[in-house]
CSV table of C-alpha atoms and ligand atoms in Angstrom, one decimal:
chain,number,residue,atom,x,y,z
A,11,UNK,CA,0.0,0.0,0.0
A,12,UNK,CA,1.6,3.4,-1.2
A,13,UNK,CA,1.6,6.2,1.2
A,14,UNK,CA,-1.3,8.7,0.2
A,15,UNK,CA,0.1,11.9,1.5
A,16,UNK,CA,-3.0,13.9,0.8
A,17,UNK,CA,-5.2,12.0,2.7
A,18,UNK,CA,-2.4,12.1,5.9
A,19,UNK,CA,-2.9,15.9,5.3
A,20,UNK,CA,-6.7,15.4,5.3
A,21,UNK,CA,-6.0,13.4,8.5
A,22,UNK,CA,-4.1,16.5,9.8
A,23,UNK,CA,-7.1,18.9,8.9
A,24,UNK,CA,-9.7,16.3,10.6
A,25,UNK,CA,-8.0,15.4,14.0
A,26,UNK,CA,-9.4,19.3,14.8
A,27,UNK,CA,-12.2,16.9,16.1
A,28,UNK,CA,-14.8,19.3,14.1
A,29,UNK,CA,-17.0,18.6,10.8
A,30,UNK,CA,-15.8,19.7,7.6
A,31,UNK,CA,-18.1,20.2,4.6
A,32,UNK,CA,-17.4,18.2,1.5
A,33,UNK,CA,-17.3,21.4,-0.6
A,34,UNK,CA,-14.8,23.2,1.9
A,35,UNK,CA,-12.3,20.5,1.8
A,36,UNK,CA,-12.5,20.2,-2.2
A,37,UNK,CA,-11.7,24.1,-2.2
A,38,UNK,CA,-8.6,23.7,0.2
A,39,UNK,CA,-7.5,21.0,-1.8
A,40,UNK,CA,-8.1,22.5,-5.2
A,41,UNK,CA,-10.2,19.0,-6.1
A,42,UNK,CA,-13.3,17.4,-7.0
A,43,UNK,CA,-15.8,16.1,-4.3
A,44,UNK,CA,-15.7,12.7,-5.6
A,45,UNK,CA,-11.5,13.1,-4.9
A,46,UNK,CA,-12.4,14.3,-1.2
A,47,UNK,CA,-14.7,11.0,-1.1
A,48,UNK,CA,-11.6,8.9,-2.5
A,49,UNK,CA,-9.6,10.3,0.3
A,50,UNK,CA,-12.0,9.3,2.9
A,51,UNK,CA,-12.0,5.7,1.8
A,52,UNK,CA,-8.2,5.9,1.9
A,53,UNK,CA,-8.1,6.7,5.5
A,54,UNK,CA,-10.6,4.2,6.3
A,55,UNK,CA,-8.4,1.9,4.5
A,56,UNK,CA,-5.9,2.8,7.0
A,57,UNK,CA,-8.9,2.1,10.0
A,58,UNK,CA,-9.2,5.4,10.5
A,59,UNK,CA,-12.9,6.1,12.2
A,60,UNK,CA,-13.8,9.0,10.0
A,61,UNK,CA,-17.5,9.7,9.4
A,62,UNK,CA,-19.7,11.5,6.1
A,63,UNK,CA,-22.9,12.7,8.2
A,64,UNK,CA,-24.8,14.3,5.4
A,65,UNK,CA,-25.7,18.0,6.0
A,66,UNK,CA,-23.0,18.0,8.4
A,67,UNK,CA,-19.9,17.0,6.6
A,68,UNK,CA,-16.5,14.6,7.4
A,69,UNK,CA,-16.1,14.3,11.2
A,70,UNK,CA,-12.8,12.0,12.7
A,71,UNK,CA,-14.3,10.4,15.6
A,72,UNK,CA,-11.3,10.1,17.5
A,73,UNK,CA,-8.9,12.6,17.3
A,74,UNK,CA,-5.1,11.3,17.2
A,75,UNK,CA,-2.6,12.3,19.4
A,76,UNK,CA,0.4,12.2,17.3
A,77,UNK,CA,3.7,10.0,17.5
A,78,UNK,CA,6.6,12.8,18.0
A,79,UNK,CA,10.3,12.5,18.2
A,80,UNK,CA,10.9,14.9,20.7
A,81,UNK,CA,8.7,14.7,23.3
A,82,UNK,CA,9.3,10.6,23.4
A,83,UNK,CA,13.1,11.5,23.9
A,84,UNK,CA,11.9,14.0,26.4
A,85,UNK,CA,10.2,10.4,28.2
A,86,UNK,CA,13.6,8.7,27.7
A,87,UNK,CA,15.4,8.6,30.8
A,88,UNK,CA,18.8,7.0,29.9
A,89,UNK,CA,21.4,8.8,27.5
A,90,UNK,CA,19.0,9.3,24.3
A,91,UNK,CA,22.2,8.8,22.2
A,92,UNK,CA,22.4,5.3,22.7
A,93,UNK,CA,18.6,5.1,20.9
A,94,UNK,CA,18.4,5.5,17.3
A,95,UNK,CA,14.5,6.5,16.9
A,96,UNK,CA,13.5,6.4,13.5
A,97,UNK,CA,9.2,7.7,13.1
A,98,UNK,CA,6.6,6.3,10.3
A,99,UNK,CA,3.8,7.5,9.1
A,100,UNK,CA,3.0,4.0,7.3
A,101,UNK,CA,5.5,1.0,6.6
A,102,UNK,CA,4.5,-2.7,6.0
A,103,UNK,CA,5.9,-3.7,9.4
A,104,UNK,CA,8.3,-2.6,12.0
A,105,UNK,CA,9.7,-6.3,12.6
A,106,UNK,CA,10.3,-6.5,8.9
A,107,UNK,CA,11.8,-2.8,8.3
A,108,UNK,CA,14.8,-4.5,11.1
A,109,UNK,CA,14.6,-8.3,9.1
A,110,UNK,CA,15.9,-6.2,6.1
A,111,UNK,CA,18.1,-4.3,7.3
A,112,UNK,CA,19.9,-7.1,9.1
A,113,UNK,CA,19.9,-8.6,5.6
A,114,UNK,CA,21.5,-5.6,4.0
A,115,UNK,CA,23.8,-5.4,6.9
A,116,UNK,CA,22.7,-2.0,7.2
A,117,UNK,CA,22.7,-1.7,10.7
A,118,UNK,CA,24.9,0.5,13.0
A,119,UNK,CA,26.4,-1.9,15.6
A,120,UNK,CA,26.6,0.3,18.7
A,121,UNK,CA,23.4,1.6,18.4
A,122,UNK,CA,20.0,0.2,19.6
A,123,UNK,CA,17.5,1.4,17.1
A,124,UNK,CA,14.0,1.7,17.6
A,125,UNK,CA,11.0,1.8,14.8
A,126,UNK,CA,8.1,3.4,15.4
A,127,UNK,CA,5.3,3.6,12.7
A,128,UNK,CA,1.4,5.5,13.1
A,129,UNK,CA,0.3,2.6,10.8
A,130,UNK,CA,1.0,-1.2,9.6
A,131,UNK,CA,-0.1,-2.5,6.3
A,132,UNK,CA,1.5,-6.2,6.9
A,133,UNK,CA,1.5,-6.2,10.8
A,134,UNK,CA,2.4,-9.2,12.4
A,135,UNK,CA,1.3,-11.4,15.3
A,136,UNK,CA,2.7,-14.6,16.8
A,137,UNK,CA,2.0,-18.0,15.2
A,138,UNK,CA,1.5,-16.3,11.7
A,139,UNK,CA,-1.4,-14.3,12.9
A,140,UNK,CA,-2.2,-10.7,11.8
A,141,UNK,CA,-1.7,-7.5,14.1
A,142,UNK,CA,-4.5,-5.3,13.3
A,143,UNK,CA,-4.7,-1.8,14.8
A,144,UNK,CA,-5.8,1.6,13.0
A,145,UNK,CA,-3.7,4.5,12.5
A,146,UNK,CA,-2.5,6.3,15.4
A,147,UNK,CA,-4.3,4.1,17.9
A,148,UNK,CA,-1.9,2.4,19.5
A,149,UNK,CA,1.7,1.7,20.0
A,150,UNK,CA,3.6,-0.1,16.8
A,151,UNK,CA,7.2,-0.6,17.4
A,152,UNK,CA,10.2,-2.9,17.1
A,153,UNK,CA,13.3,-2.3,18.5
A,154,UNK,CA,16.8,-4.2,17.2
A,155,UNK,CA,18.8,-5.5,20.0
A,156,UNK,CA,22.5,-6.9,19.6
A,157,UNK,CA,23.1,-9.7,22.1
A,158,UNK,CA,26.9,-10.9,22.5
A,159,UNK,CA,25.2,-14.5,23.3
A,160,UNK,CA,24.6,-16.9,20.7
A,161,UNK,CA,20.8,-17.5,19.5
A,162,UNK,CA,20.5,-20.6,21.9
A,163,UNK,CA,21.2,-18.4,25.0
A,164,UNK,CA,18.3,-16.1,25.0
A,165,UNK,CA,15.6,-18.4,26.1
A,166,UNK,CA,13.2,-16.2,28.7
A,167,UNK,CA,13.9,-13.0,26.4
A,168,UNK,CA,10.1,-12.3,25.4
A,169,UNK,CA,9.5,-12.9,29.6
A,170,UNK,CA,11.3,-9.9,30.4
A,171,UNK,CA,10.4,-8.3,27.8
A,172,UNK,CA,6.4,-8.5,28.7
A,173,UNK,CA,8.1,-7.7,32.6
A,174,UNK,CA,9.2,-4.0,30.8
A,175,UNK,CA,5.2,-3.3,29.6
A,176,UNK,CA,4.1,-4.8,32.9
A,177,UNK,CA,6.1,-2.3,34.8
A,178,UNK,CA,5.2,0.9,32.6
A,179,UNK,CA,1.6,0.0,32.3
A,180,UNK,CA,1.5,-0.5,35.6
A,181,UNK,CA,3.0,2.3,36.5
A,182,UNK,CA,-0.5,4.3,35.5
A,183,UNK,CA,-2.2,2.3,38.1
A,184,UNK,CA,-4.2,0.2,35.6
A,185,UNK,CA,-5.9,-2.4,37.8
A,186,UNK,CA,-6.0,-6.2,36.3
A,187,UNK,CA,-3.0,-6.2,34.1
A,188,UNK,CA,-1.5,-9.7,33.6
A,189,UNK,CA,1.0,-11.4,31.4
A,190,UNK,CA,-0.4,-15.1,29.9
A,191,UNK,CA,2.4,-17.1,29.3
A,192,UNK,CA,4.6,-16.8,27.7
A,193,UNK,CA,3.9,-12.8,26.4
A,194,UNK,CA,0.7,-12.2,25.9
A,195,UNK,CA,-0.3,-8.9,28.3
A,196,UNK,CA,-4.0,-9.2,29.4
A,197,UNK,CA,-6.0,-6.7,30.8
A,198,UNK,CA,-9.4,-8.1,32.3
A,199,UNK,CA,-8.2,-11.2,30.2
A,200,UNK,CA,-9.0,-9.4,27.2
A,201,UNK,CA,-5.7,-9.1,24.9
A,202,UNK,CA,-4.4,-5.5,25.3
A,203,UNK,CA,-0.7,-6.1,24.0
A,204,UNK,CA,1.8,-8.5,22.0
A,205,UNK,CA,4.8,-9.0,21.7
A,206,UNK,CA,7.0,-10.9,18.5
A,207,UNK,CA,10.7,-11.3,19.0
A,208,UNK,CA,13.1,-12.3,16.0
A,209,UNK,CA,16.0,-13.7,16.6
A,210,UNK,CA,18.9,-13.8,14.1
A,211,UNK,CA,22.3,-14.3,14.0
A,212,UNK,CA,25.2,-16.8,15.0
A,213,UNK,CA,24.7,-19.9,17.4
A,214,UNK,CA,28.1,-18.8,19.5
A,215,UNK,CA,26.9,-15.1,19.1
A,216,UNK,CA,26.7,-12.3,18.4
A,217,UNK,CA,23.0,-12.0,17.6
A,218,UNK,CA,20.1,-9.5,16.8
A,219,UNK,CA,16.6,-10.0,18.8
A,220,UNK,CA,13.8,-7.5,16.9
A,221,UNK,CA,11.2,-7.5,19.6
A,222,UNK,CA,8.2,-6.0,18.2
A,223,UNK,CA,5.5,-5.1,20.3
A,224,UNK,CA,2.0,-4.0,19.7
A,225,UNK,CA,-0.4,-1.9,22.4
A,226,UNK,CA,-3.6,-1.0,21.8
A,227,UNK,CA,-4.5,2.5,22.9
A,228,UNK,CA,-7.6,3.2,21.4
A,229,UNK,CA,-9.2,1.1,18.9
A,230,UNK,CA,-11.4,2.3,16.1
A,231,UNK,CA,-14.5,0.7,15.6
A,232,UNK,CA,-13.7,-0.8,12.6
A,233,UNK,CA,-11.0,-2.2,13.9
A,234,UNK,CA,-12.5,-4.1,16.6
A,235,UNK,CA,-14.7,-7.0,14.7
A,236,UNK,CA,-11.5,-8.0,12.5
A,237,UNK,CA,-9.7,-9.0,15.9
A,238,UNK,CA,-9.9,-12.6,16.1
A,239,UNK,CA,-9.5,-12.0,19.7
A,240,UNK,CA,-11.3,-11.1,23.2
A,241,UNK,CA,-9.0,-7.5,22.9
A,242,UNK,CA,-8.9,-4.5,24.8
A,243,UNK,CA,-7.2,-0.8,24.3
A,244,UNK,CA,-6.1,1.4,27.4
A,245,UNK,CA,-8.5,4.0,26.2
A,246,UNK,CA,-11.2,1.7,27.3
A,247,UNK,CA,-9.4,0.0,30.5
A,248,UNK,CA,-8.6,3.8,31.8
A,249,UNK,CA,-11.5,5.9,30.5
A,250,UNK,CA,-8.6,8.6,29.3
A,251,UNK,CA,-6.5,8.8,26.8
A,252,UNK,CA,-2.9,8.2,28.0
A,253,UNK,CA,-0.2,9.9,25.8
A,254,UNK,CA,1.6,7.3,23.7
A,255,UNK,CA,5.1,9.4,23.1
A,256,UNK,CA,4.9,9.4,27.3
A,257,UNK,CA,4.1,5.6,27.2
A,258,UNK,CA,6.7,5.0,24.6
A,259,UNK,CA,9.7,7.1,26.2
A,260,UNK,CA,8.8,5.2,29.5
A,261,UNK,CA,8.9,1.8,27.9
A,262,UNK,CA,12.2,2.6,25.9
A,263,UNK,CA,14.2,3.7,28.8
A,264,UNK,CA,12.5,0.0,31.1
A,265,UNK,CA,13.4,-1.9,28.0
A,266,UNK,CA,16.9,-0.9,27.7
A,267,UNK,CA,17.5,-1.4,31.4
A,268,UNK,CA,15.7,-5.0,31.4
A,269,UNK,CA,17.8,-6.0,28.1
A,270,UNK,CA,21.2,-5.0,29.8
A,271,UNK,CA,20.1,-7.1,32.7
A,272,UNK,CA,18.7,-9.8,30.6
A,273,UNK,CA,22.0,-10.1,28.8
A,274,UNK,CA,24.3,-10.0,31.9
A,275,UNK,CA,21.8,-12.2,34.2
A,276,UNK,CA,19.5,-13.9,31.5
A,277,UNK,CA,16.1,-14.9,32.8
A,278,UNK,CA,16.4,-16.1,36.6
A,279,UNK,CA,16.9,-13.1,38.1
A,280,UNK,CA,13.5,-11.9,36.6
A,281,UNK,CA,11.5,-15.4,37.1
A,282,UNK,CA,9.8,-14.2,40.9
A,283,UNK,CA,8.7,-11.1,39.4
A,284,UNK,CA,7.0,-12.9,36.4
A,285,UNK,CA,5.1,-15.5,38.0
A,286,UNK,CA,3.8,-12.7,40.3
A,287,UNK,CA,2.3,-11.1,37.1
A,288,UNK,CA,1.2,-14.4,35.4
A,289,UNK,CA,-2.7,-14.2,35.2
A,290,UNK,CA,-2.7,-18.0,35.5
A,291,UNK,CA,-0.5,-18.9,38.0
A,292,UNK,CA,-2.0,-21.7,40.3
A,293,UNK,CA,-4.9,-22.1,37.7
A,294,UNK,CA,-6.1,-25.6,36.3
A,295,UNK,CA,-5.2,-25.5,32.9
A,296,UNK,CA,-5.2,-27.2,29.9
A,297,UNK,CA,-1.9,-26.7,27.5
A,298,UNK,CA,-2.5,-27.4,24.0
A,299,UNK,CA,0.0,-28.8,21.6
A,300,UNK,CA,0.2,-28.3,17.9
A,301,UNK,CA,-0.7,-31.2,16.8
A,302,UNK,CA,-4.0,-31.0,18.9
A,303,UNK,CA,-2.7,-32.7,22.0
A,304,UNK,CA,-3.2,-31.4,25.6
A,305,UNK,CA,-2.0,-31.7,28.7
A,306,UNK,CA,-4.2,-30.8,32.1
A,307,UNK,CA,-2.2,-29.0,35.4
A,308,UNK,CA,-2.3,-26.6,37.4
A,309,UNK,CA,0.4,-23.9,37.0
A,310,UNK,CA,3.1,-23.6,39.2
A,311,UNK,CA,5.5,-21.0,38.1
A,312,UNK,CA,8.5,-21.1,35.3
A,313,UNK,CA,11.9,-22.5,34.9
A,314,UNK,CA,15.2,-20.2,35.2
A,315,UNK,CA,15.0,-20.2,31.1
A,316,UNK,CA,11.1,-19.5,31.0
A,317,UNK,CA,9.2,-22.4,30.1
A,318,UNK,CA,6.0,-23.3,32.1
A,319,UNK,CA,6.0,-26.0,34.5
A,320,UNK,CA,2.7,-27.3,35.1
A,321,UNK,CA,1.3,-30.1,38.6
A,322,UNK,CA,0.7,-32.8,36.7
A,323,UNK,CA,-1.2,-36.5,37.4
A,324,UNK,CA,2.9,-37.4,36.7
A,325,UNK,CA,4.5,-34.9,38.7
A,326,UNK,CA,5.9,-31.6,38.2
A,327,UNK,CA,6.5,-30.8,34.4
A,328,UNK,CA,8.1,-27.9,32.4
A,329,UNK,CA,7.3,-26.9,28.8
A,330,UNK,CA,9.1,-24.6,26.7
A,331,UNK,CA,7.7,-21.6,24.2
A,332,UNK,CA,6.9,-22.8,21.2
A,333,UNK,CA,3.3,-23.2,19.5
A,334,UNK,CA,1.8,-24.3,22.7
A,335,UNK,CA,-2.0,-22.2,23.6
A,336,UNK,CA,-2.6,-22.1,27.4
A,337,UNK,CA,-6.5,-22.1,28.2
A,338,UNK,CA,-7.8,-22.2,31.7
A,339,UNK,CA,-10.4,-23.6,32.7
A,340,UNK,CA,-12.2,-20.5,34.7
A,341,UNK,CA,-11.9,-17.9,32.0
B,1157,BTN,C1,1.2,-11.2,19.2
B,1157,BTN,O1,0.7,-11.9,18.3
B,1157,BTN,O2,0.7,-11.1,20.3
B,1157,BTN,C2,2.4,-10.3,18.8
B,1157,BTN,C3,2.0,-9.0,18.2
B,1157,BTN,C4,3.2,-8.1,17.9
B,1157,BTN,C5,2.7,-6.9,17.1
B,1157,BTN,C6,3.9,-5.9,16.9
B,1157,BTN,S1,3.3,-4.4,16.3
B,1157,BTN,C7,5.0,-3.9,16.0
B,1157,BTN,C8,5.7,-5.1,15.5
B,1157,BTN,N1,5.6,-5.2,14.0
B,1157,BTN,C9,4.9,-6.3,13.7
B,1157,BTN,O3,4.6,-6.6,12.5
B,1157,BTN,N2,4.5,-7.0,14.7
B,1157,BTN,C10,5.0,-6.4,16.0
């Protein structure tokens, strides 16, 4: 999908929150009304919740607070120079824009860079799913991290990882808000954030995590019945909108410190923290293998490298990430 920079500056001359008449928006941009309507179906191509009332013109139901470089550095509370921030309007997908440049080798090695983008054509979920969210209402970013460790050492990574949104989120006293195992973060057991990590690089190291994570701030409406999910945004979970460049300066500066400690301690020195945010902990639950299998236990924390261990009719049993789906039985 091309970037249609005349309906971003449409988006611009919307998020005023007020109508504007068809015929005044043809006349500032020197088109036809049936070009004003083409640009309307553009945005809501991008799930953007904009609305033709006739007699009353184009109304944007939910004004966008916009992603801005300075004010998430302003958030950032460790030297800003180590973060490389690079801002989109649209891109196909952050995880992918890091996947290439890995490939191209374009990277520079002692910085961490971040991508941020308003809007994902191609976003991705776990287990090949898509990540749906509408432009500029939530949190789309990855950011590239360079481990000395080799691939094999970074088991527990997405763990800590969900411990850095656990700790920010939390930190707006949001009531409720749980990780599933082993990323997912719940709020009311409704999905309200993902995470996909991409590991490449050497076996004895170095290698490159892209941990892409996906937040929901405020979902449009026609967003919401395309989520093949129980989801929620913070919007809904706070009754406010809560400023993402804040959010997203806050989480930059926890990540960086988690992924220094990650990569010096790896996952143990994080494990009591995690189990006391997993949702299911000491639940009866039911994990289900990929080839339809399942196993019944009740939960009983995680192992020093972050698989699940689970009270079994057989004793105590771990089992690590892969394409397993935890269900409980309550909810
Ligand atoms: C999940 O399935 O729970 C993981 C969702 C991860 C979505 C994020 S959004 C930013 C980054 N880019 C992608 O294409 N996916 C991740």
């Amino acid at each position: 999908m091309y970037v249609n920079l005349r309906a971003l500056r449409l988006l611009i001359l919307l998020n005023d929150g007020m109508y504007h008449s068809v015929n005044s928006l043809a006349k500032y941009f020197r088109c036809s009304l049936a070009s004003i309507y083409f640009l309307v179906i553009q945005l809501q191509k991008y799930n953007v919740d904009v609305v033709n009332i006739d007699g009353y013109g184009i109304l944007l139901n939910k004004p966008i607070v916009w992603l801005d470089a300075e004010l998430i550095t302003r958030y950032i509370s460790i030297e800003s120079e180590k973060l490389e921030l690079r801002l989109f309007d649209i891109i196909d997908s952050t995880n992918n824009y890091f996947l290439s440049q890995l490939k191209r080798n374009t990277l520079i090695k002692d910085l961490t860079s971040v991508a941020v983008a308003e809007f994902q054509t191609n976003g991705r979920g776990r287990e090949g799913r898509i990540w749906r969210c509408g432009f500029g209402n939530g949190l789309l970013f990855s950011i590239c991290w360079r481990f000395e460790k080799g691939v094999s050492n970074l088991s527990g990574l997405s763990l800590v990882v969900g411990i850095a949104i656990l700790r920010v989120l939390r930190s707006y006293a949001i009531q409720n808000i749980n990780i599933k195992w082993p990323n997912d973060i719940l709020c009311n057991f409704h999905k309200l954030a993902g995470i996909l990590i991409e590991i490449r690089g050497e076996v004895c190291g170095p290698s490159y995590a892209i941990i892409g994570i996906g937040i929901n701030f405020n979902l449009s409406k026609s967003i919401i019945p395309l989520i093949n999910q129980r989801a929620t945004d913070l919007s809904s979970v706070t009754g406010d909108l809560i400023n993402r460049n804040q959010v997203l300066g806050r989480l930059l500066s926890e990540l960086y410190n988690v992924l220094n400690e990650f990569a010096y301690y790896g996952f143990s020195s994080f494990k009591k923290e995690w189990i006391s945010y997993h949702s299911y902990e000491g639940c009866e639950v039911d994990l289900i293998f990929p080839n339809g299998l399942a196993i019944t236990g009740i939960v009983d924390g995680v192992t020093d490298d972050g698989a699940i261990c689970l009270l079994t009719l057989e004793g105590k049993k771990s089992f690590n990430i892969g394409n397993i789906a935890i269900r409980s039985r309550i909810h």
